[in-house]
Amino acid sequence: MIDLSSNYLGMKLKNPVVVSSSPLQQDLDNIRRMEDAGAAAVVMHSLFEEQIDVESRELNRSLERGTEAYAESLSYLPDMERYNLGPEGYLEHLARAKKSVGIPVIASLNGVSNGGWTRYARMMQEAGADAIELNTYYLATDPKVTGQEVEKMYADLVAEVKSSVSVPLAVKLSPMFSSMANMAVRLDQSGVKALVLFNRFYQPEFDLETLEVTQSLELSHSYELLMRLNWVAILFGHLKADMAVTGGVHSGADVLKCMMAGARAAMMTSALLESGIGHISKVLGEVKEWMEEHEYDSIQQMQGSMARRSVANPSAFERVNYMHVLSSYALDSRER
């Protein structure tokens, strides 16, 4: 009997497939369907820092700083009082979701400053969340802000939220740190239970007809998985915290690669938006079929088997491989 279970955030999951945060979770029926399709856990859609700002003035002052010079920039801020149910509505929805399914339900907080996060983290815990994921979505666009200041902001935020709750805490990071490995270790030492790699930044588009900067959303593709696999494989063995991969997980093969790199969970959303929630069962079927063909007894047996410290050629993750790939491409081009 093949064992698909995986341990993540101190919880034993029936398999490593977790639904990442998305608007799908705003519908309770969708969450039930995710469980029925085989999802091992669900990360709820995010409660945004801008929503919490309805009761906290700290962020409001930060957001409006500098907008006096460009009054129209105030219109870029969404009406967060109505968006996404609002803070109280979010907590009620979270409580209902927890009562509706038997799989772990992970709450999500999205923002970068302290503000009212600690208060709402406690309230999420009280609403029944099995864990909380901090979705730290931040682009340092101010040239005066140093990398050290950005890293301190992350560390301070994590420390403050962690001190306010007893449920496990995961941090969803971007790859945009000058020393990703050091930042991961720093957060690990703060006591977080998991790191989720990586947040996807949604880039604005330029409309050549209207000459406006427009908002756009493109779903992930499997090729985006490579950066995540590499960093999980590099960090595996250096952290106490679990690791999860998010962004680019679309198939059973993608899930297997995540596990072999050293992840404990493979998170997906784009694949479900494209193919429907039932796609989860297809992915799990592909995982099980591959394991049967290759005589693997369990998911845990393969976790970390292709991490940097486990493979015969660790240079594949280092600069020497960069030079080898470029030189190989040049040689192949000349041959043609």
mmCIF file of C-alpha atoms in Angstrom:
data_model
loop_
_atom_site.group_PDB
_atom_site.id
_atom_site.type_symbol
_atom_site.label_atom_id
_atom_site.label_comp_id
_atom_site.label_asym_id
_atom_site.label_seq_id
_atom_site.Cartn_x
_atom_site.Cartn_y
_atom_site.Cartn_z
ATOM 1 C CA MET A 1 0.000 0.000 0.000
ATOM 2 C CA ILE A 2 1.532 3.296 -1.091
ATOM 3 C CA ASP A 3 1.712 5.939 1.635
ATOM 4 C CA LEU A 4 1.092 9.426 0.204
ATOM 5 C CA SER A 5 1.185 11.189 3.583
ATOM 6 C CA SER A 6 3.475 14.114 4.342
ATOM 7 C CA ASN A 7 4.172 16.121 7.485
ATOM 8 C CA TYR A 8 3.714 19.877 7.132
ATOM 9 C CA LEU A 9 3.444 22.574 9.806
ATOM 10 C CA GLY A 10 3.407 19.897 12.477
ATOM 11 C CA MET A 11 0.366 18.250 10.894
ATOM 12 C CA LYS A 12 0.221 14.871 9.179
ATOM 13 C CA LEU A 13 -1.381 15.467 5.783
ATOM 14 C CA LYS A 14 -2.952 12.593 3.841
ATOM 15 C CA ASN A 15 -0.890 13.677 0.819
ATOM 16 C CA PRO A 16 1.354 16.642 -0.092
ATOM 17 C CA VAL A 17 -1.142 18.489 -2.335
ATOM 18 C CA VAL A 18 -2.367 21.710 -0.728
ATOM 19 C CA VAL A 19 -4.590 24.329 -2.354
ATOM 20 C CA SER A 20 -2.842 27.698 -2.139
ATOM 21 C CA SER A 21 -4.565 30.963 -1.347
ATOM 22 C CA SER A 22 -6.979 32.162 -4.042
ATOM 23 C CA PRO A 23 -10.454 33.679 -4.538
ATOM 24 C CA LEU A 24 -11.799 30.124 -5.007
ATOM 25 C CA GLN A 25 -11.822 29.751 -1.234
ATOM 26 C CA GLN A 26 -14.394 32.531 -0.855
ATOM 27 C CA ASP A 27 -17.042 29.900 -1.708
ATOM 28 C CA LEU A 28 -17.624 27.208 0.931
ATOM 29 C CA ASP A 29 -18.806 24.764 -1.722
ATOM 30 C CA ASN A 30 -15.448 25.104 -3.471
ATOM 31 C CA ILE A 31 -13.620 24.255 -0.255
ATOM 32 C CA ARG A 32 -15.776 21.148 0.192
ATOM 33 C CA ARG A 33 -15.074 20.159 -3.405
ATOM 34 C CA MET A 34 -11.335 20.591 -2.798
ATOM 35 C CA GLU A 35 -11.537 18.134 0.077
ATOM 36 C CA ASP A 36 -13.622 15.710 -1.998
ATOM 37 C CA ALA A 37 -11.084 15.880 -4.840
ATOM 38 C CA GLY A 38 -8.311 14.865 -2.452
ATOM 39 C CA ALA A 39 -6.676 18.106 -1.275
ATOM 40 C CA ALA A 40 -4.778 17.503 1.957
ATOM 41 C CA ALA A 41 -5.229 21.066 3.238
ATOM 42 C CA VAL A 42 -6.506 24.440 2.081
ATOM 43 C CA VAL A 43 -4.947 27.881 2.478
ATOM 44 C CA MET A 44 -7.755 30.413 2.646
ATOM 45 C CA HIS A 45 -7.875 33.534 0.492
ATOM 46 C CA SER A 46 -5.973 36.366 2.137
ATOM 47 C CA LEU A 47 -7.109 38.943 4.606
ATOM 48 C CA PHE A 48 -5.289 42.007 3.291
ATOM 49 C CA GLU A 49 -3.442 44.511 5.398
ATOM 50 C CA GLU A 50 -5.450 47.245 3.668
ATOM 51 C CA GLN A 51 -8.615 45.721 5.113
ATOM 52 C CA ILE A 52 -7.181 45.669 8.595
ATOM 53 C CA ASP A 53 -6.367 49.347 8.098
ATOM 54 C CA VAL A 54 -10.056 50.106 8.527
ATOM 55 C CA GLU A 55 -9.290 49.735 12.239
ATOM 56 C CA SER A 56 -5.599 50.647 12.177
ATOM 57 C CA ARG A 57 -4.279 54.054 11.111
ATOM 58 C CA GLU A 58 -0.657 52.994 11.002
ATOM 59 C CA LEU A 59 -0.745 51.623 7.458
ATOM 60 C CA ASN A 60 -2.915 54.480 6.208
ATOM 61 C CA ARG A 61 -0.190 56.984 7.066
ATOM 62 C CA SER A 62 2.379 54.790 5.326
ATOM 63 C CA LEU A 63 0.341 54.357 2.142
ATOM 64 C CA GLU A 64 -0.455 58.042 1.790
ATOM 65 C CA ARG A 65 3.114 59.181 2.428
ATOM 66 C CA GLY A 66 4.328 60.883 -0.731
ATOM 67 C CA THR A 67 0.992 60.834 -2.546
ATOM 68 C CA GLU A 68 0.567 64.578 -2.085
ATOM 69 C CA ALA A 69 2.732 65.093 -5.154
ATOM 70 C CA TYR A 70 0.568 62.777 -7.252
ATOM 71 C CA ALA A 71 -3.004 63.127 -6.101
ATOM 72 C CA GLU A 72 -4.252 60.620 -8.650
ATOM 73 C CA SER A 73 -2.184 57.912 -6.949
ATOM 74 C CA LEU A 74 -4.737 57.812 -4.149
ATOM 75 C CA SER A 75 -7.186 56.331 -6.632
ATOM 76 C CA TYR A 76 -4.912 53.287 -7.027
ATOM 77 C CA LEU A 77 -5.850 52.073 -3.563
ATOM 78 C CA PRO A 78 -8.866 49.734 -3.652
ATOM 79 C CA ASP A 79 -11.903 50.158 -1.443
ATOM 80 C CA MET A 80 -10.850 47.503 1.016
ATOM 81 C CA GLU A 81 -13.868 48.039 3.278
ATOM 82 C CA ARG A 82 -16.010 46.211 0.731
ATOM 83 C CA TYR A 83 -13.411 43.978 -0.901
ATOM 84 C CA ASN A 84 -13.097 40.340 0.103
ATOM 85 C CA LEU A 85 -15.814 40.305 2.804
ATOM 86 C CA GLY A 86 -13.980 42.655 5.190
ATOM 87 C CA PRO A 87 -12.106 41.597 8.337
ATOM 88 C CA GLU A 88 -15.120 40.468 10.354
ATOM 89 C CA GLY A 89 -16.660 38.696 7.371
ATOM 90 C CA TYR A 90 -13.361 36.940 6.724
ATOM 91 C CA LEU A 91 -13.243 35.580 10.257
ATOM 92 C CA GLU A 92 -16.821 34.341 10.057
ATOM 93 C CA HIS A 93 -16.101 32.656 6.724
ATOM 94 C CA LEU A 94 -12.962 31.066 8.163
ATOM 95 C CA ALA A 95 -14.942 29.626 11.080
ATOM 96 C CA ARG A 96 -17.572 28.208 8.729
ATOM 97 C CA ALA A 97 -14.916 26.707 6.475
ATOM 98 C CA LYS A 98 -13.265 24.977 9.422
ATOM 99 C CA LYS A 99 -16.592 23.427 10.435
ATOM 100 C CA SER A 100 -17.378 22.366 6.863
ATOM 101 C CA VAL A 101 -14.341 20.169 6.155
ATOM 102 C CA GLY A 102 -12.157 17.677 7.941
ATOM 103 C CA ILE A 103 -8.837 18.737 6.396
ATOM 104 C CA PRO A 104 -6.613 21.467 7.894
ATOM 105 C CA VAL A 105 -7.644 25.023 7.095
ATOM 106 C CA ILE A 106 -4.804 27.558 7.015
ATOM 107 C CA ALA A 107 -5.621 31.266 7.318
ATOM 108 C CA SER A 108 -3.722 33.824 5.228
ATOM 109 C CA LEU A 109 -2.587 37.348 6.136
ATOM 110 C CA ASN A 110 -1.275 39.526 3.303
ATOM 111 C CA GLY A 111 0.822 42.636 3.947
ATOM 112 C CA VAL A 112 4.131 44.031 5.136
ATOM 113 C CA SER A 113 3.709 46.294 8.176
ATOM 114 C CA ASN A 114 2.782 45.439 11.742
ATOM 115 C CA GLY A 115 -0.476 47.378 12.021
ATOM 116 C CA GLY A 116 -3.360 45.238 13.206
ATOM 117 C CA TRP A 117 -1.807 41.933 12.153
ATOM 118 C CA THR A 118 -1.220 40.576 15.628
ATOM 119 C CA ARG A 119 -4.785 41.224 16.696
ATOM 120 C CA TYR A 120 -6.250 39.517 13.645
ATOM 121 C CA ALA A 121 -3.774 36.653 13.841
ATOM 122 C CA ARG A 122 -5.147 35.914 17.299
ATOM 123 C CA MET A 123 -8.702 36.174 16.009
ATOM 124 C CA MET A 124 -7.908 33.775 13.156
ATOM 125 C CA GLN A 125 -6.615 31.321 15.707
ATOM 126 C CA GLU A 126 -9.788 31.735 17.753
ATOM 127 C CA ALA A 127 -11.875 31.193 14.605
ATOM 128 C CA GLY A 128 -10.330 27.745 14.273
ATOM 129 C CA ALA A 129 -7.427 28.155 11.856
ATOM 130 C CA ASP A 130 -5.037 25.210 12.088
ATOM 131 C CA ALA A 131 -2.149 27.470 11.051
ATOM 132 C CA ILE A 132 -1.506 30.940 9.646
ATOM 133 C CA GLU A 133 0.397 31.795 6.479
ATOM 134 C CA LEU A 134 1.937 35.266 6.261
ATOM 135 C CA ASN A 135 1.826 36.278 2.607
ATOM 136 C CA THR A 136 4.493 38.998 2.561
ATOM 137 C CA TYR A 137 3.902 40.763 -0.743
ATOM 138 C CA TYR A 138 6.281 43.714 -0.965
ATOM 139 C CA LEU A 139 8.315 45.442 -3.662
ATOM 140 C CA ALA A 140 11.008 47.814 -2.434
ATOM 141 C CA THR A 141 10.569 50.568 -5.021
ATOM 142 C CA ASP A 142 12.029 53.388 -2.913
ATOM 143 C CA PRO A 143 15.764 53.749 -3.737
ATOM 144 C CA LYS A 144 16.379 55.053 -0.207
ATOM 145 C CA VAL A 145 15.254 51.768 1.375
ATOM 146 C CA THR A 146 18.204 49.425 1.878
ATOM 147 C CA GLY A 147 18.210 45.656 1.676
ATOM 148 C CA GLN A 148 19.025 45.523 5.372
ATOM 149 C CA GLU A 149 15.924 47.595 6.162
ATOM 150 C CA VAL A 150 13.725 45.308 4.076
ATOM 151 C CA GLU A 151 15.072 42.207 5.788
ATOM 152 C CA LYS A 152 14.561 43.760 9.225
ATOM 153 C CA MET A 153 10.976 44.631 8.301
ATOM 154 C CA TYR A 154 10.295 40.989 7.447
ATOM 155 C CA ALA A 155 11.979 39.695 10.584
ATOM 156 C CA ASP A 156 10.165 42.169 12.856
ATOM 157 C CA LEU A 157 6.808 41.365 11.286
ATOM 158 C CA VAL A 158 7.284 37.622 11.689
ATOM 159 C CA ALA A 159 8.453 38.008 15.291
ATOM 160 C CA GLU A 160 5.458 40.146 16.208
ATOM 161 C CA VAL A 161 2.878 37.834 14.657
ATOM 162 C CA LYS A 162 4.536 34.705 16.022
ATOM 163 C CA SER A 163 4.465 36.134 19.548
ATOM 164 C CA SER A 164 0.707 36.618 19.316
ATOM 165 C CA VAL A 165 -0.396 33.088 18.352
ATOM 166 C CA SER A 166 0.291 29.490 19.333
ATOM 167 C CA VAL A 167 -0.772 27.851 16.046
ATOM 168 C CA PRO A 168 2.017 27.102 13.536
ATOM 169 C CA LEU A 169 3.191 30.016 11.405
ATOM 170 C CA ALA A 170 4.279 29.797 7.757
ATOM 171 C CA VAL A 171 5.884 32.641 5.804
ATOM 172 C CA LYS A 172 5.338 33.004 2.063
ATOM 173 C CA LEU A 173 8.430 34.705 0.653
ATOM 174 C CA SER A 174 9.540 36.296 -2.566
ATOM 175 C CA PRO A 175 12.931 35.314 -4.030
ATOM 176 C CA MET A 176 14.052 38.942 -4.141
ATOM 177 C CA PHE A 177 16.635 38.959 -1.385
ATOM 178 C CA SER A 178 20.337 39.584 -1.901
ATOM 179 C CA SER A 179 21.025 36.450 0.155
ATOM 180 C CA MET A 180 18.005 34.193 -0.036
ATOM 181 C CA ALA A 181 19.689 31.431 1.949
ATOM 182 C CA ASN A 182 20.591 33.744 4.815
ATOM 183 C CA MET A 183 17.086 35.216 4.934
ATOM 184 C CA ALA A 184 15.588 31.738 5.063
ATOM 185 C CA VAL A 185 17.883 30.742 7.936
ATOM 186 C CA ARG A 186 17.104 33.977 9.754
ATOM 187 C CA LEU A 187 13.359 33.337 9.583
ATOM 188 C CA ASP A 188 13.888 29.700 10.507
ATOM 189 C CA GLN A 189 15.736 30.770 13.634
ATOM 190 C CA SER A 190 12.812 33.004 14.571
ATOM 191 C CA GLY A 191 10.722 29.879 15.014
ATOM 192 C CA VAL A 192 8.474 29.825 11.954
ATOM 193 C CA LYS A 193 7.288 26.318 11.145
ATOM 194 C CA ALA A 194 7.382 26.599 7.356
ATOM 195 C CA LEU A 195 8.626 28.675 4.443
ATOM 196 C CA VAL A 196 6.528 28.840 1.283
ATOM 197 C CA LEU A 197 8.615 29.448 -1.866
ATOM 198 C CA PHE A 198 7.789 31.678 -3.702
ATOM 199 C CA ASN A 199 5.270 34.479 -3.926
ATOM 200 C CA ARG A 200 4.386 35.463 -7.507
ATOM 201 C CA PHE A 201 4.544 39.183 -8.261
ATOM 202 C CA TYR A 202 1.866 40.460 -10.605
ATOM 203 C CA GLN A 203 3.445 42.913 -13.003
ATOM 204 C CA PRO A 204 1.542 45.802 -14.612
ATOM 205 C CA GLU A 205 1.192 45.885 -18.388
ATOM 206 C CA PHE A 206 1.720 48.823 -20.771
ATOM 207 C CA ASP A 207 -1.183 49.526 -23.131
ATOM 208 C CA LEU A 208 0.248 51.118 -26.291
ATOM 209 C CA GLU A 209 -3.172 52.236 -27.520
ATOM 210 C CA THR A 210 -4.385 54.033 -24.393
ATOM 211 C CA LEU A 211 -0.840 54.790 -23.135
ATOM 212 C CA GLU A 212 -1.850 53.621 -19.708
ATOM 213 C CA VAL A 213 -0.346 51.217 -17.210
ATOM 214 C CA THR A 214 -2.905 48.482 -16.720
ATOM 215 C CA GLN A 215 -3.371 45.641 -14.283
ATOM 216 C CA SER A 216 -2.922 42.123 -15.593
ATOM 217 C CA LEU A 217 -3.051 38.632 -14.172
ATOM 218 C CA GLU A 218 -1.380 35.670 -15.811
ATOM 219 C CA LEU A 219 -1.717 32.208 -14.349
ATOM 220 C CA SER A 220 1.420 30.258 -13.543
ATOM 221 C CA HIS A 221 3.124 27.745 -15.824
ATOM 222 C CA SER A 222 5.161 24.660 -14.975
ATOM 223 C CA TYR A 223 8.398 26.313 -16.140
ATOM 224 C CA GLU A 224 8.136 28.657 -13.123
ATOM 225 C CA LEU A 225 8.684 25.635 -10.918
ATOM 226 C CA LEU A 226 12.403 25.466 -11.677
ATOM 227 C CA MET A 227 13.464 28.403 -9.508
ATOM 228 C CA ARG A 228 11.425 27.067 -6.616
ATOM 229 C CA LEU A 229 12.825 23.560 -6.956
ATOM 230 C CA ASN A 230 16.380 24.885 -6.990
ATOM 231 C CA TRP A 231 15.969 26.921 -3.827
ATOM 232 C CA VAL A 232 14.185 24.167 -1.928
ATOM 233 C CA ALA A 233 16.945 21.774 -2.962
ATOM 234 C CA ILE A 234 19.625 24.243 -1.856
ATOM 235 C CA LEU A 235 17.988 24.979 1.514
ATOM 236 C CA PHE A 236 17.062 21.393 2.351
ATOM 237 C CA GLY A 237 19.017 20.230 5.384
ATOM 238 C CA HIS A 238 19.838 23.760 6.544
ATOM 239 C CA LEU A 239 16.448 24.525 8.103
ATOM 240 C CA LYS A 240 14.291 23.109 10.860
ATOM 241 C CA ALA A 241 11.239 24.630 9.196
ATOM 242 C CA ASP A 242 9.306 22.699 6.583
ATOM 243 C CA MET A 243 9.266 23.997 3.028
ATOM 244 C CA ALA A 244 6.372 24.216 0.592
ATOM 245 C CA VAL A 245 6.491 25.006 -3.117
ATOM 246 C CA THR A 246 3.930 27.323 -4.682
ATOM 247 C CA GLY A 247 3.888 28.633 -8.243
ATOM 248 C CA GLY A 248 4.137 26.296 -11.210
ATOM 249 C CA VAL A 249 2.652 23.132 -9.688
ATOM 250 C CA HIS A 250 0.306 21.749 -12.351
ATOM 251 C CA SER A 251 0.855 17.991 -12.660
ATOM 252 C CA GLY A 252 1.757 14.860 -10.790
ATOM 253 C CA ALA A 253 5.304 15.165 -12.123
ATOM 254 C CA ASP A 254 5.514 18.670 -10.657
ATOM 255 C CA VAL A 255 4.433 17.369 -7.243
ATOM 256 C CA LEU A 256 7.013 14.580 -7.369
ATOM 257 C CA LYS A 257 9.783 17.036 -8.240
ATOM 258 C CA CYS A 258 8.791 19.223 -5.280
ATOM 259 C CA MET A 259 9.044 16.247 -2.936
ATOM 260 C CA MET A 260 12.411 15.139 -4.287
ATOM 261 C CA ALA A 261 13.781 18.653 -3.904
ATOM 262 C CA GLY A 262 12.837 18.496 -0.219
ATOM 263 C CA ALA A 263 9.413 20.129 0.062
ATOM 264 C CA ARG A 264 6.733 18.824 2.402
ATOM 265 C CA ALA A 265 3.839 20.348 0.468
ATOM 266 C CA ALA A 266 3.141 21.221 -3.163
ATOM 267 C CA MET A 267 0.617 24.039 -3.498
ATOM 268 C CA MET A 268 -1.533 24.752 -6.525
ATOM 269 C CA THR A 269 -4.125 27.276 -7.665
ATOM 270 C CA SER A 270 -3.560 28.178 -11.320
ATOM 271 C CA ALA A 271 -4.025 24.561 -12.385
ATOM 272 C CA LEU A 272 -7.403 24.498 -10.620
ATOM 273 C CA LEU A 273 -8.482 27.773 -12.205
ATOM 274 C CA GLU A 274 -7.566 26.340 -15.617
ATOM 275 C CA SER A 275 -8.780 22.755 -15.266
ATOM 276 C CA GLY A 276 -11.259 22.817 -12.393
ATOM 277 C CA ILE A 277 -11.052 21.689 -8.772
ATOM 278 C CA GLY A 278 -11.392 18.047 -9.822
ATOM 279 C CA HIS A 279 -7.901 18.325 -11.332
ATOM 280 C CA ILE A 280 -6.544 17.543 -7.857
ATOM 281 C CA SER A 281 -7.672 13.908 -8.125
ATOM 282 C CA LYS A 282 -5.994 13.618 -11.541
ATOM 283 C CA VAL A 283 -2.715 14.931 -10.123
ATOM 284 C CA LEU A 284 -2.842 12.524 -7.178
ATOM 285 C CA GLY A 285 -3.542 9.670 -9.583
ATOM 286 C CA GLU A 286 -0.453 10.601 -11.589
ATOM 287 C CA VAL A 287 1.649 10.686 -8.415
ATOM 288 C CA LYS A 288 0.464 7.271 -7.288
ATOM 289 C CA GLU A 289 0.922 5.747 -10.735
ATOM 290 C CA TRP A 290 4.522 7.000 -10.977
ATOM 291 C CA MET A 291 5.319 5.708 -7.502
ATOM 292 C CA GLU A 292 3.947 2.279 -8.355
ATOM 293 C CA GLU A 293 5.954 2.113 -11.577
ATOM 294 C CA HIS A 294 9.157 3.176 -9.834
ATOM 295 C CA GLU A 295 8.593 1.077 -6.699
ATOM 296 C CA TYR A 296 8.357 3.862 -4.146
ATOM 297 C CA ASP A 297 6.500 2.927 -0.974
ATOM 298 C CA SER A 298 5.953 6.427 0.408
ATOM 299 C CA ILE A 299 6.225 10.141 -0.261
ATOM 300 C CA GLN A 300 8.504 10.541 2.745
ATOM 301 C CA GLN A 301 10.928 8.042 1.194
ATOM 302 C CA MET A 302 11.626 10.439 -1.692
ATOM 303 C CA GLN A 303 11.613 13.796 0.157
ATOM 304 C CA GLY A 304 14.997 15.467 -0.254
ATOM 305 C CA SER A 305 16.402 12.666 -2.435
ATOM 306 C CA MET A 306 17.391 15.201 -5.115
ATOM 307 C CA ALA A 307 18.353 18.022 -2.774
ATOM 308 C CA ARG A 308 21.757 19.656 -3.166
ATOM 309 C CA ARG A 309 23.280 17.727 -0.294
ATOM 310 C CA SER A 310 21.887 14.399 -1.555
ATOM 311 C CA VAL A 311 22.892 14.331 -5.211
ATOM 312 C CA ALA A 312 26.200 13.027 -6.554
ATOM 313 C CA ASN A 313 26.875 16.295 -8.396
ATOM 314 C CA PRO A 314 25.982 19.263 -6.132
ATOM 315 C CA SER A 315 27.720 21.597 -8.591
ATOM 316 C CA ALA A 316 24.526 21.339 -10.663
ATOM 317 C CA PHE A 317 23.109 23.939 -8.266
ATOM 318 C CA GLU A 318 26.174 26.217 -8.402
ATOM 319 C CA ARG A 319 27.989 28.670 -10.683
ATOM 320 C CA VAL A 320 30.020 25.938 -12.374
ATOM 321 C CA ASN A 321 26.766 24.617 -13.845
ATOM 322 C CA TYR A 322 25.921 28.094 -15.157
ATOM 323 C CA MET A 323 29.161 28.131 -17.133
ATOM 324 C CA HIS A 324 28.675 24.550 -18.319
ATOM 325 C CA VAL A 325 25.153 25.213 -19.607
ATOM 326 C CA LEU A 326 26.229 28.314 -21.539
ATOM 327 C CA SER A 327 29.227 26.600 -23.106
ATOM 328 C CA SER A 328 27.142 23.543 -24.039
ATOM 329 C CA TYR A 329 24.580 25.757 -25.762
ATOM 330 C CA ALA A 330 27.313 27.520 -27.735
ATOM 331 C CA LEU A 331 28.778 24.197 -28.875
ATOM 332 C CA ASP A 332 25.342 22.861 -29.880
ATOM 333 C CA SER A 333 24.678 26.019 -31.894
ATOM 334 C CA ARG A 334 27.942 25.670 -33.836
ATOM 335 C CA GLU A 335 27.179 22.038 -34.642
ATOM 336 C CA ARG A 336 23.920 23.047 -36.290
#
